[in-house]
Rosetta silent file (secondary structure, phi, psi, omega in degrees, C-alpha in Angstrom):
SEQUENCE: XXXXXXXXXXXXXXXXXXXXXXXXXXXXXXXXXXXXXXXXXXXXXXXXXXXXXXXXXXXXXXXXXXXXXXXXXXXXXXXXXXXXXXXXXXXXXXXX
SCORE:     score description
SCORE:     0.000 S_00000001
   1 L     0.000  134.175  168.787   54.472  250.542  -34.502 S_00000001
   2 L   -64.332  123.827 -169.319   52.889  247.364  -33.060 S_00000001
   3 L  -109.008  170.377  -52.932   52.284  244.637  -35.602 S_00000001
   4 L   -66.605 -179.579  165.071   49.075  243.995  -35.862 S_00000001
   5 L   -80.916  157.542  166.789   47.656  246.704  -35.559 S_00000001
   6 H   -59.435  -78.362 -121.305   43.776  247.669  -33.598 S_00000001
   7 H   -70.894  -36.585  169.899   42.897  248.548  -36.813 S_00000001
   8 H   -58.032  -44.637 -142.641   44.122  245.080  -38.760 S_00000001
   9 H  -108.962    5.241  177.077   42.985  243.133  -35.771 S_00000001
  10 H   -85.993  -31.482 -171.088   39.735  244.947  -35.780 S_00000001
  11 H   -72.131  -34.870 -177.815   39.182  244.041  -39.564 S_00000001
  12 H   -39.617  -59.642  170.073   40.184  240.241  -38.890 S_00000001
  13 H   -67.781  -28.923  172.698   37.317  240.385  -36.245 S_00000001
  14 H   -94.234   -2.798 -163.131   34.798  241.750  -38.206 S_00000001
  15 L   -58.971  133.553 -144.702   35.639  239.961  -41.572 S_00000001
  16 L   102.071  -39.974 -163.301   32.137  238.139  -42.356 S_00000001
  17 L   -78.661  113.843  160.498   30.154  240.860  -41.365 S_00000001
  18 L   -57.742  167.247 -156.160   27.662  241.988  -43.821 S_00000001
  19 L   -88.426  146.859 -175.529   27.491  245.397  -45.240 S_00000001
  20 L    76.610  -29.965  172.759   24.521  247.801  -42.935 S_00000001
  21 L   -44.080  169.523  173.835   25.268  244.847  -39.772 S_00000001
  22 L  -106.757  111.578 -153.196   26.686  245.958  -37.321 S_00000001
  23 L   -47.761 -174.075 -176.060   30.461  244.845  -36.588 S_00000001
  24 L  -112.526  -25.521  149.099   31.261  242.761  -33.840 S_00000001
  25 L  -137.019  145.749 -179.056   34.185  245.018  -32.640 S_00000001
  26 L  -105.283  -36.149 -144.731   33.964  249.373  -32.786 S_00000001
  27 L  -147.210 -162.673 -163.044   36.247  250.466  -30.934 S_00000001
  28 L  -105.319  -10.107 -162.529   40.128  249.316  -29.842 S_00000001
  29 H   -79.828  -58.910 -169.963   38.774  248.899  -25.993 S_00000001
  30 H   -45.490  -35.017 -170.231   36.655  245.587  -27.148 S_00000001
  31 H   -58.893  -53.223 -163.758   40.099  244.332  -28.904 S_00000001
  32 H   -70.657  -50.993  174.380   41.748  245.117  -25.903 S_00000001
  33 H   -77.330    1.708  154.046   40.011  243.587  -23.494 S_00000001
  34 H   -74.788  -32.729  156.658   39.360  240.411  -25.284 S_00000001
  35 H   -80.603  -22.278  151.709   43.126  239.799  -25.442 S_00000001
  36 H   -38.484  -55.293  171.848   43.585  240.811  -22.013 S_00000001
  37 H   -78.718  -19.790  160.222   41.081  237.982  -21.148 S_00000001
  38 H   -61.491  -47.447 -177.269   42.237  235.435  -23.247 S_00000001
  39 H   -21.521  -70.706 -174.182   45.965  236.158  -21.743 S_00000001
  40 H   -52.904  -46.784  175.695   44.556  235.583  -18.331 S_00000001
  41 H   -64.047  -32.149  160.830   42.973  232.120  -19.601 S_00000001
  42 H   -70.617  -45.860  178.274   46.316  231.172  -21.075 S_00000001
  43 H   -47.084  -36.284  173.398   48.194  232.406  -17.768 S_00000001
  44 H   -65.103  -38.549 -143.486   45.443  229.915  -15.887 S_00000001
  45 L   159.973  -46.524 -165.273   46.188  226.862  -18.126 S_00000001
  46 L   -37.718  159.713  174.673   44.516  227.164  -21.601 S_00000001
  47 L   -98.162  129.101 -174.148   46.570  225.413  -24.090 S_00000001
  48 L   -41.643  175.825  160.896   47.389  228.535  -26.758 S_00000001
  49 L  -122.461   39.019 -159.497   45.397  227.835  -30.046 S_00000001
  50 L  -159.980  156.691  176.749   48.405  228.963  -32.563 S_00000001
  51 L   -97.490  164.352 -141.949   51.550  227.887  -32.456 S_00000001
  52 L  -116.826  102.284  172.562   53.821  229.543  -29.717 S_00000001
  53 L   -82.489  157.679 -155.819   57.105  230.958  -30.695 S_00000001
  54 L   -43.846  131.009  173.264   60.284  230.575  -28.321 S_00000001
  55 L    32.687   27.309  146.263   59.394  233.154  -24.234 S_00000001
  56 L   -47.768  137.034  167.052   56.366  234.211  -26.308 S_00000001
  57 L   -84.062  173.481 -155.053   54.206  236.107  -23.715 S_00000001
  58 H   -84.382  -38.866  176.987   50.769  235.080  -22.782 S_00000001
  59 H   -58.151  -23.452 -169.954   49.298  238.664  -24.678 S_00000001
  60 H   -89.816  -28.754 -167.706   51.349  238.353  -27.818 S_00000001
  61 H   -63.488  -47.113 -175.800   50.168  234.700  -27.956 S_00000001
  62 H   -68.793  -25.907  147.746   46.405  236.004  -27.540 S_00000001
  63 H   -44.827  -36.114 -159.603   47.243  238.639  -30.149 S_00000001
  64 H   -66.573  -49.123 -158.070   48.830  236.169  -32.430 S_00000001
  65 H   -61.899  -48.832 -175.263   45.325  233.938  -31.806 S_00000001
  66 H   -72.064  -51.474  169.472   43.157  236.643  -32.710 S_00000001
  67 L   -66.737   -5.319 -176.873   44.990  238.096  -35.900 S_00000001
  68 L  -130.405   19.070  169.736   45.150  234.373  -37.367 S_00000001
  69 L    51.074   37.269  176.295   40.924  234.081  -36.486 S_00000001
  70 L   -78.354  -43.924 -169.706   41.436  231.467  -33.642 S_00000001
  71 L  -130.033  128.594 -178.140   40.023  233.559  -31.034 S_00000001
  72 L  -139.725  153.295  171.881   36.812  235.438  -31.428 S_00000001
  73 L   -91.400  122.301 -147.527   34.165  237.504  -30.088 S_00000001
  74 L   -97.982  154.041  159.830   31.022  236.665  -29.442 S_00000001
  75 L   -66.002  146.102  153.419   27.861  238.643  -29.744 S_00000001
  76 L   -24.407  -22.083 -168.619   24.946  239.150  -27.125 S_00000001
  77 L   -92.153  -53.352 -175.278   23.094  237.144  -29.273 S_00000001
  78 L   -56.332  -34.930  170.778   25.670  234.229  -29.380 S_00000001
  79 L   -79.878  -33.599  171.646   26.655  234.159  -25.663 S_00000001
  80 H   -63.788  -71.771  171.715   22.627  234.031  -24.840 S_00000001
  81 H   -36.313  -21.098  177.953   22.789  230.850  -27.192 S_00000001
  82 H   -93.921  -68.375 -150.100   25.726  229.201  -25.658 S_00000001
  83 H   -66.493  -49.313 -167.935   24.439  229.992  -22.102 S_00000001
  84 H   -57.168  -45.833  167.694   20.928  228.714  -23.266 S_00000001
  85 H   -53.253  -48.050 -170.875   22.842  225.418  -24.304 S_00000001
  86 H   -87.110   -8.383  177.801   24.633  224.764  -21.564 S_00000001
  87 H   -81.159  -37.250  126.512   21.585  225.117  -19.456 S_00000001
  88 H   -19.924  -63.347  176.028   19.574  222.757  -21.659 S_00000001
  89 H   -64.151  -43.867 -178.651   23.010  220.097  -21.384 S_00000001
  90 H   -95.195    5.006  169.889   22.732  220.281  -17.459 S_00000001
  91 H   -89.313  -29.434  179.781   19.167  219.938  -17.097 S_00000001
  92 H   -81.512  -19.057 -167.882   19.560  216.781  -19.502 S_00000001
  93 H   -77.520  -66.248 -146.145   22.712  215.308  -17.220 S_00000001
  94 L   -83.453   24.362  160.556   20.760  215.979  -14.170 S_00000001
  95 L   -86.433  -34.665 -168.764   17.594  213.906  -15.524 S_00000001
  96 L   -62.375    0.000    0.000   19.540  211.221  -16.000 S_00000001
């Protein structure tokens, strides 16, 4: 068995969530493909955000990140807010 587990790294991600909300990851595919894409961001450059044991690979690191609540997943609502922000920050640079 694979330590964590989807289902441990699913509660880790939703922990926070009030009760009738709706979690922030359902299924094992969202899990998966969020550590897939961090992986790829470490593989580019990222600096891990956990510390990095000895030929750790770039997936176990993005597991590691995610089971210790480092790396998280944002909602539709939260990625419209960040996008709305950064649009707002480059409208203010290019006034300047």
């Amino acid at each position: 068995m694979i330590h964590p587990s989807y289902v441990d790294l699913m509660k880790v991600m939703n922990k926070g969530v009030e009760e009738g909300e709706e979690p922030v990851v359902s299924s094992r595919y969202s899990v998966v493909m969020a550590t897939a894409k961090r992986a790829r961001q470490i593989i580019a450059g990222d600096e891990p955000m956990v510390k990095v044991k000895d030929k750790q690979k770039p997936l176990s690191i993005a597991v590691d990140e995610m089971n210790q609540d480092t790396l998280r997943i944002l909602t539709d609502e939260e990625k419209e807010e960040m996008n709305a922000s950064e649009n707002n920050e480059a409208e203010a640079t290019e006034n300047e």
